[in-house]
C-alpha positions as protocol buffer text, in pm:
chain_id: "A"
residue {
  index: 1
  type: UNK
  ca { x: -340 y: -1241 z: 1415 }
}
residue {
  index: 2
  type: UNK
  ca { x: -320 y: -1546 z: 1185 }
}
residue {
  index: 3
  type: UNK
  ca { x: -191 y: -1875 z: 1317 }
}
residue {
  index: 4
  type: UNK
  ca { x: -176 y: -2093 z: 1004 }
}
residue {
  index: 5
  type: UNK
  ca { x: -9 y: -1995 z: 677 }
}
residue {
  index: 6
  type: UNK
  ca { x: -245 y: -1914 z: 390 }
}
residue {
  index: 7
  type: UNK
  ca { x: -136 y: -1885 z: 28 }
}
residue {
  index: 8
  type: UNK
  ca { x: -291 y: -1546 z: -48 }
}
residue {
  index: 9
  type: UNK
  ca { x: -123 y: -1528 z: -387 }
}
residue {
  index: 10
  type: UNK
  ca { x: -315 y: -1840 z: -491 }
}
residue {
  index: 11
  type: UNK
  ca { x: -634 y: -1689 z: -348 }
}
residue {
  index: 12
  type: UNK
  ca { x: -580 y: -1377 z: -556 }
}
residue {
  index: 13
  type: UNK
  ca { x: -550 y: -1584 z: -874 }
}
residue {
  index: 14
  type: UNK
  ca { x: -867 y: -1775 z: -790 }
}
residue {
  index: 15
  type: UNK
  ca { x: -1055 y: -1449 z: -731 }
}
residue {
  index: 16
  type: UNK
  ca { x: -936 y: -1305 z: -1062 }
}
residue {
  index: 17
  type: UNK
  ca { x: -1045 y: -1619 z: -1243 }
}
residue {
  index: 18
  type: UNK
  ca { x: -1396 y: -1585 z: -1099 }
}
residue {
  index: 19
  type: UNK
  ca { x: -1443 y: -1221 z: -1207 }
}
residue {
  index: 20
  type: UNK
  ca { x: -1686 y: -1128 z: -1484 }
}
residue {
  index: 21
  type: UNK
  ca { x: -1512 y: -1112 z: -1822 }
}
residue {
  index: 22
  type: UNK
  ca { x: -1699 y: -810 z: -1959 }
}
residue {
  index: 23
  type: UNK
  ca { x: -1765 y: -528 z: -1712 }
}
residue {
  index: 24
  type: UNK
  ca { x: -1466 y: -469 z: -1488 }
}
residue {
  index: 25
  type: UNK
  ca { x: -1542 y: -436 z: -1115 }
}
residue {
  index: 26
  type: UNK
  ca { x: -1428 y: -117 z: -941 }
}
residue {
  index: 27
  type: UNK
  ca { x: -1144 y: -157 z: -693 }
}
residue {
  index: 28
  type: UNK
  ca { x: -1012 y: 97 z: -442 }
}
residue {
  index: 29
  type: UNK
  ca { x: -642 y: 45 z: -382 }
}
residue {
  index: 30
  type: UNK
  ca { x: -471 y: 185 z: -74 }
}
residue {
  index: 31
  type: UNK
  ca { x: -120 y: 289 z: -179 }
}
residue {
  index: 32
  type: UNK
  ca { x: 166 y: 422 z: 31 }
}
residue {
  index: 33
  type: UNK
  ca { x: 409 y: 528 z: -245 }
}
residue {
  index: 34
  type: UNK
  ca { x: 501 y: 496 z: -611 }
}
residue {
  index: 35
  type: UNK
  ca { x: 746 y: 203 z: -595 }
}
residue {
  index: 36
  type: UNK
  ca { x: 504 y: -15 z: -397 }
}
residue {
  index: 37
  type: UNK
  ca { x: 229 y: 60 z: -651 }
}
residue {
  index: 38
  type: UNK
  ca { x: 424 y: -51 z: -960 }
}
residue {
  index: 39
  type: UNK
  ca { x: 362 y: -424 z: -970 }
}
residue {
  index: 40
  type: UNK
  ca { x: 19 y: -424 z: -799 }
}
residue {
  index: 41
  type: UNK
  ca { x: -115 y: -195 z: -1073 }
}
residue {
  index: 42
  type: UNK
  ca { x: 16 y: -422 z: -1349 }
}
residue {
  index: 43
  type: UNK
  ca { x: -147 y: -716 z: -1168 }
}
residue {
  index: 44
  type: UNK
  ca { x: -483 y: -550 z: -1101 }
}
residue {
  index: 45
  type: UNK
  ca { x: -556 y: -313 z: -1389 }
}
residue {
  index: 46
  type: UNK
  ca { x: -625 y: -581 z: -1652 }
}
residue {
  index: 47
  type: UNK
  ca { x: -912 y: -702 z: -1429 }
}
residue {
  index: 48
  type: UNK
  ca { x: -1040 y: -394 z: -1240 }
}
residue {
  index: 49
  type: UNK
  ca { x: -1115 y: -27 z: -1280 }
}
residue {
  index: 50
  type: UNK
  ca { x: -863 y: 89 z: -1019 }
}
residue {
  index: 51
  type: UNK
  ca { x: -864 y: 404 z: -809 }
}
residue {
  index: 52
  type: UNK
  ca { x: -579 y: 472 z: -566 }
}
residue {
  index: 53
  type: UNK
  ca { x: -653 y: 605 z: -219 }
}
residue {
  index: 54
  type: UNK
  ca { x: -355 y: 785 z: -64 }
}
residue {
  index: 55
  type: UNK
  ca { x: -424 y: 831 z: 308 }
}
residue {
  index: 56
  type: UNK
  ca { x: -82 y: 818 z: 469 }
}
residue {
  index: 57
  type: UNK
  ca { x: -59 y: 1068 z: 753 }
}
residue {
  index: 58
  type: UNK
  ca { x: 178 y: 821 z: 917 }
}
residue {
  index: 59
  type: UNK
  ca { x: 459 y: 949 z: 693 }
}
residue {
  index: 60
  type: UNK
  ca { x: 705 y: 1181 z: 868 }
}
residue {
  index: 61
  type: UNK
  ca { x: 820 y: 1451 z: 807 }
}
residue {
  index: 62
  type: UNK
  ca { x: 579 y: 1630 z: 573 }
}
residue {
  index: 63
  type: UNK
  ca { x: 854 y: 1683 z: 315 }
}
residue {
  index: 64
  type: UNK
  ca { x: 888 y: 1303 z: 293 }
}
residue {
  index: 65
  type: UNK
  ca { x: 510 y: 1269 z: 260 }
}
residue {
  index: 66
  type: UNK
  ca { x: 503 y: 1520 z: -26 }
}
residue {
  index: 67
  type: UNK
  ca { x: 796 y: 1353 z: -198 }
}
residue {
  index: 68
  type: UNK
  ca { x: 633 y: 1010 z: -189 }
}
residue {
  index: 69
  type: UNK
  ca { x: 303 y: 1151 z: -313 }
}
residue {
  index: 70
  type: UNK
  ca { x: 486 y: 1334 z: -592 }
}
residue {
  index: 71
  type: UNK
  ca { x: 662 y: 1015 z: -701 }
}
residue {
  index: 72
  type: UNK
  ca { x: 330 y: 831 z: -707 }
}
residue {
  index: 73
  type: UNK
  ca { x: 176 y: 1098 z: -928 }
}
residue {
  index: 74
  type: UNK
  ca { x: 480 y: 1082 z: -1156 }
}
residue {
  index: 75
  type: UNK
  ca { x: 455 y: 705 z: -1184 }
}
residue {
  index: 76
  type: UNK
  ca { x: 82 y: 712 z: -1263 }
}
residue {
  index: 77
  type: UNK
  ca { x: 161 y: 932 z: -1562 }
}
residue {
  index: 78
  type: UNK
  ca { x: 425 y: 686 z: -1685 }
}
residue {
  index: 79
  type: UNK
  ca { x: 192 y: 394 z: -1618 }
}
residue {
  index: 80
  type: UNK
  ca { x: -89 y: 538 z: -1828 }
}
residue {
  index: 81
  type: UNK
  ca { x: 154 y: 622 z: -2107 }
}
residue {
  index: 82
  type: UNK
  ca { x: 320 y: 279 z: -2115 }
}
residue {
  index: 83
  type: UNK
  ca { x: 40 y: 43 z: -2008 }
}
residue {
  index: 84
  type: UNK
  ca { x: -269 y: 231 z: -2124 }
}
residue {
  index: 85
  type: UNK
  ca { x: -457 y: 229 z: -1793 }
}
residue {
  index: 86
  type: UNK
  ca { x: -581 y: 551 z: -1636 }
}
residue {
  index: 87
  type: UNK
  ca { x: -580 y: 527 z: -1256 }
}
residue {
  index: 88
  type: UNK
  ca { x: -763 y: 794 z: -1057 }
}
residue {
  index: 89
  type: UNK
  ca { x: -596 y: 921 z: -740 }
}
residue {
  index: 90
  type: UNK
  ca { x: -772 y: 1031 z: -421 }
}
residue {
  index: 91
  type: UNK
  ca { x: -555 y: 1214 z: -166 }
}
residue {
  index: 92
  type: UNK
  ca { x: -674 y: 1280 z: 189 }
}
residue {
  index: 93
  type: UNK
  ca { x: -551 y: 1564 z: 411 }
}
residue {
  index: 94
  type: UNK
  ca { x: -221 y: 1524 z: 594 }
}
residue {
  index: 95
  type: UNK
  ca { x: -233 y: 1530 z: 976 }
}
residue {
  index: 96
  type: UNK
  ca { x: 65 y: 1350 z: 1125 }
}
residue {
  index: 97
  type: UNK
  ca { x: 21 y: 1489 z: 1476 }
}
residue {
  index: 98
  type: UNK
  ca { x: -332 y: 1356 z: 1527 }
}
residue {
  index: 99
  type: UNK
  ca { x: -256 y: 1035 z: 1341 }
}
residue {
  index: 100
  type: UNK
  ca { x: 21 y: 945 z: 1585 }
}
residue {
  index: 101
  type: UNK
  ca { x: -197 y: 970 z: 1896 }
}
residue {
  index: 102
  type: UNK
  ca { x: -296 y: 604 z: 1862 }
}
residue {
  index: 103
  type: UNK
  ca { x: 63 y: 498 z: 1794 }
}
residue {
  index: 104
  type: UNK
  ca { x: 246 y: 696 z: 2062 }
}
residue {
  index: 105
  type: UNK
  ca { x: 183 y: 439 z: 2342 }
}
residue {
  index: 106
  type: UNK
  ca { x: 378 y: 187 z: 2131 }
}
residue {
  index: 107
  type: UNK
  ca { x: 662 y: 422 z: 2034 }
}
residue {
  index: 108
  type: UNK
  ca { x: 934 y: 206 z: 2193 }
}
residue {
  index: 109
  type: UNK
  ca { x: 839 y: -111 z: 2003 }
}
residue {
  index: 110
  type: UNK
  ca { x: 1059 y: -217 z: 1710 }
}
residue {
  index: 111
  type: UNK
  ca { x: 928 y: -209 z: 1356 }
}
residue {
  index: 112
  type: UNK
  ca { x: 701 y: -499 z: 1266 }
}
residue {
  index: 113
  type: UNK
  ca { x: 514 y: -524 z: 1595 }
}
residue {
  index: 114
  type: UNK
  ca { x: 187 y: -392 z: 1740 }
}
residue {
  index: 115
  type: UNK
  ca { x: 247 y: -26 z: 1653 }
}
residue {
  index: 116
  type: UNK
  ca { x: 274 y: -122 z: 1286 }
}
residue {
  index: 117
  type: UNK
  ca { x: -37 y: -340 z: 1301 }
}
residue {
  index: 118
  type: UNK
  ca { x: -236 y: -46 z: 1442 }
}
residue {
  index: 119
  type: UNK
  ca { x: -100 y: 173 z: 1162 }
}
residue {
  index: 120
  type: UNK
  ca { x: -202 y: -78 z: 893 }
}
residue {
  index: 121
  type: UNK
  ca { x: -548 y: -111 z: 1046 }
}
residue {
  index: 122
  type: UNK
  ca { x: -602 y: 266 z: 1068 }
}
residue {
  index: 123
  type: UNK
  ca { x: -517 y: 335 z: 704 }
}
residue {
  index: 124
  type: UNK
  ca { x: -682 y: 24 z: 562 }
}
residue {
  index: 125
  type: UNK
  ca { x: -994 y: 82 z: 771 }
}
residue {
  index: 126
  type: UNK
  ca { x: -1032 y: 442 z: 659 }
}
residue {
  index: 127
  type: UNK
  ca { x: -983 y: 347 z: 295 }
}
residue {
  index: 128
  type: UNK
  ca { x: -1224 y: 52 z: 326 }
}
residue {
  index: 129
  type: UNK
  ca { x: -1491 y: 283 z: 469 }
}
residue {
  index: 130
  type: UNK
  ca { x: -1448 y: 514 z: 171 }
}
residue {
  index: 131
  type: UNK
  ca { x: -1475 y: 221 z: -70 }
}
residue {
  index: 132
  type: UNK
  ca { x: -1799 y: 102 z: 87 }
}
residue {
  index: 133
  type: UNK
  ca { x: -1956 y: 449 z: 99 }
}
residue {
  index: 134
  type: UNK
  ca { x: -1869 y: 513 z: -265 }
}
residue {
  index: 135
  type: UNK
  ca { x: -1983 y: 189 z: -421 }
}
residue {
  index: 136
  type: UNK
  ca { x: -1656 y: 12 z: -493 }
}
residue {
  index: 137
  type: UNK
  ca { x: -1681 y: -362 z: -550 }
}
residue {
  index: 138
  type: UNK
  ca { x: -1340 y: -442 z: -398 }
}
residue {
  index: 139
  type: UNK
  ca { x: -1078 y: -295 z: -169 }
}
residue {
  index: 140
  type: UNK
  ca { x: -714 y: -392 z: -117 }
}
residue {
  index: 141
  type: UNK
  ca { x: -372 y: -249 z: -32 }
}
residue {
  index: 142
  type: UNK
  ca { x: -35 y: -249 z: -207 }
}
residue {
  index: 143
  type: UNK
  ca { x: 145 y: -317 z: 122 }
}
residue {
  index: 144
  type: UNK
  ca { x: 172 y: -692 z: 62 }
}
residue {
  index: 145
  type: UNK
  ca { x: 443 y: -613 z: -197 }
}
residue {
  index: 146
  type: UNK
  ca { x: 685 y: -517 z: 82 }
}
residue {
  index: 147
  type: UNK
  ca { x: 941 y: -759 z: 224 }
}
residue {
  index: 148
  type: UNK
  ca { x: 921 y: -565 z: 552 }
}
residue {
  index: 149
  type: UNK
  ca { x: 548 y: -629 z: 595 }
}
residue {
  index: 150
  type: UNK
  ca { x: 389 y: -962 z: 682 }
}
residue {
  index: 151
  type: UNK
  ca { x: 126 y: -1045 z: 419 }
}
residue {
  index: 152
  type: UNK
  ca { x: -39 y: -1294 z: 654 }
}
residue {
  index: 153
  type: UNK
  ca { x: -108 y: -1014 z: 903 }
}
residue {
  index: 154
  type: UNK
  ca { x: -217 y: -763 z: 638 }
}
residue {
  index: 155
  type: UNK
  ca { x: -465 y: -1008 z: 488 }
}
residue {
  index: 156
  type: UNK
  ca { x: -596 y: -1103 z: 830 }
}
residue {
  index: 157
  type: UNK
  ca { x: -665 y: -734 z: 894 }
}
residue {
  index: 158
  type: UNK
  ca { x: -837 y: -721 z: 555 }
}
residue {
  index: 159
  type: UNK
  ca { x: -1051 y: -1020 z: 653 }
}
residue {
  index: 160
  type: UNK
  ca { x: -1151 y: -853 z: 980 }
}
residue {
  index: 161
  type: UNK
  ca { x: -1242 y: -534 z: 797 }
}
residue {
  index: 162
  type: UNK
  ca { x: -1440 y: -722 z: 535 }
}
residue {
  index: 163
  type: UNK
  ca { x: -1659 y: -865 z: 812 }
}
residue {
  index: 164
  type: UNK
  ca { x: -1758 y: -507 z: 902 }
}
residue {
  index: 165
  type: UNK
  ca { x: -1849 y: -410 z: 546 }
}
residue {
  index: 166
  type: UNK
  ca { x: -2148 y: -555 z: 365 }
}
residue {
  index: 167
  type: UNK
  ca { x: -2104 y: -432 z: 7 }
}
residue {
  index: 168
  type: UNK
  ca { x: -1731 y: -415 z: -70 }
}
residue {
  index: 169
  type: UNK
  ca { x: -1524 y: -733 z: -86 }
}
residue {
  index: 170
  type: UNK
  ca { x: -1165 y: -754 z: 27 }
}
residue {
  index: 171
  type: UNK
  ca { x: -919 y: -867 z: -240 }
}
residue {
  index: 172
  type: UNK
  ca { x: -666 y: -1100 z: -80 }
}
residue {
  index: 173
  type: UNK
  ca { x: -313 y: -1063 z: -215 }
}
residue {
  index: 174
  type: UNK
  ca { x: 53 y: -1136 z: -175 }
}
residue {
  index: 175
  type: UNK
  ca { x: 198 y: -914 z: -446 }
}
residue {
  index: 176
  type: UNK
  ca { x: 558 y: -1003 z: -365 }
}
residue {
  index: 177
  type: UNK
  ca { x: 508 y: -1367 z: -473 }
}
residue {
  index: 178
  type: UNK
  ca { x: 577 y: -1515 z: -817 }
}
residue {
  index: 179
  type: UNK
  ca { x: 862 y: -1265 z: -864 }
}
residue {
  index: 180
  type: UNK
  ca { x: 631 y: -969 z: -811 }
}
residue {
  index: 181
  type: UNK
  ca { x: 893 y: -812 z: -584 }
}
residue {
  index: 182
  type: UNK
  ca { x: 1153 y: -848 z: -861 }
}
residue {
  index: 183
  type: UNK
  ca { x: 925 y: -689 z: -1121 }
}
residue {
  index: 184
  type: UNK
  ca { x: 853 y: -406 z: -879 }
}
residue {
  index: 185
  type: UNK
  ca { x: 1225 y: -342 z: -833 }
}
residue {
  index: 186
  type: UNK
  ca { x: 1286 y: -344 z: -1209 }
}
residue {
  index: 187
  type: UNK
  ca { x: 1001 y: -97 z: -1263 }
}
residue {
  index: 188
  type: UNK
  ca { x: 1128 y: 133 z: -986 }
}
residue {
  index: 189
  type: UNK
  ca { x: 1471 y: 143 z: -1147 }
}
residue {
  index: 190
  type: UNK
  ca { x: 1331 y: 181 z: -1500 }
}
residue {
  index: 191
  type: UNK
  ca { x: 1117 y: 480 z: -1399 }
}
residue {
  index: 192
  type: UNK
  ca { x: 1386 y: 624 z: -1171 }
}
residue {
  index: 193
  type: UNK
  ca { x: 1151 y: 639 z: -873 }
}
residue {
  index: 194
  type: UNK
  ca { x: 1271 y: 761 z: -536 }
}
residue {
  index: 195
  type: UNK
  ca { x: 1365 y: 459 z: -323 }
}
residue {
  index: 196
  type: UNK
  ca { x: 1275 y: 552 z: 33 }
}
residue {
  index: 197
  type: UNK
  ca { x: 1513 y: 456 z: 313 }
}
residue {
  index: 198
  type: UNK
  ca { x: 1261 y: 377 z: 588 }
}
residue {
  index: 199
  type: UNK
  ca { x: 900 y: 276 z: 636 }
}
residue {
  index: 200
  type: UNK
  ca { x: 785 y: 635 z: 673 }
}
residue {
  index: 201
  type: UNK
  ca { x: 676 y: 701 z: 1031 }
}
residue {
  index: 202
  type: UNK
  ca { x: 860 y: 916 z: 1283 }
}
residue {
  index: 203
  type: UNK
  ca { x: 941 y: 604 z: 1485 }
}
residue {
  index: 204
  type: UNK
  ca { x: 1153 y: 465 z: 1199 }
}
residue {
  index: 205
  type: UNK
  ca { x: 1287 y: 802 z: 1081 }
}
residue {
  index: 206
  type: UNK
  ca { x: 1617 y: 752 z: 1269 }
}
residue {
  index: 207
  type: UNK
  ca { x: 1658 y: 424 z: 1081 }
}
residue {
  index: 208
  type: UNK
  ca { x: 1636 y: 618 z: 755 }
}
residue {
  index: 209
  type: UNK
  ca { x: 1896 y: 868 z: 871 }
}
residue {
  index: 210
  type: UNK
  ca { x: 2131 y: 587 z: 972 }
}
residue {
  index: 211
  type: UNK
  ca { x: 2086 y: 411 z: 639 }
}
residue {
  index: 212
  type: UNK
  ca { x: 2152 y: 735 z: 449 }
}
residue {
  index: 213
  type: UNK
  ca { x: 2474 y: 786 z: 645 }
}
residue {
  index: 214
  type: UNK
  ca { x: 2582 y: 428 z: 583 }
}
residue {
  index: 215
  type: UNK
  ca { x: 2524 y: 469 z: 208 }
}
residue {
  index: 216
  type: UNK
  ca { x: 2684 y: 812 z: 198 }
}
residue {
  index: 217
  type: UNK
  ca { x: 2359 y: 976 z: 85 }
}
residue {
  index: 218
  type: UNK
  ca { x: 2285 y: 1339 z: 168 }
}
residue {
  index: 219
  type: UNK
  ca { x: 1929 y: 1291 z: 291 }
}
residue {
  index: 220
  type: UNK
  ca { x: 1730 y: 1439 z: 580 }
}
residue {
  index: 221
  type: UNK
  ca { x: 1378 y: 1345 z: 483 }
}
């Protein structure tokens, strides 16, 4: 994991500035939900032909998975209508039981530790493999928009994955910077997108239930 702080937002701007001005490169974007996709798409689509890759078998229960996927599809319709960019969506099969086999040994760890890093690596690695096999110029993830996720760690994982891929570059990002997190919140509210109460995995599901109770929300995932 990274030791020294790197300004990945600045790196993202430098990369955008170096892109060709005529033919847009193709970028595969791992996305976990609609709200987290809002600002990254506004940031990326002027510069790339973006396709979203939704491979999130970590989400528990399946009703929550389907709800988040549904909200993403809804948002992509609004996004094309209001911003003029069509974003293709690739959805992989859902298999929470098998997905969790690698995470189960770390079940007792709190959120934000090794279990989460394994989860990031699994989903980003699978999506990166798809990008390389299908001729995408770049790969990245929306997850750096989240306050609950360390962008230094996510980008370090991206760097490690890039070293294993010879054709597809990793796009370094910190989407929450420069008020990106504020724009994302405004867009979520504007489009009335479902605001999830927990990260998504079964290990944080109880946290979602507790938050729903605290807020007086009738929610069971």
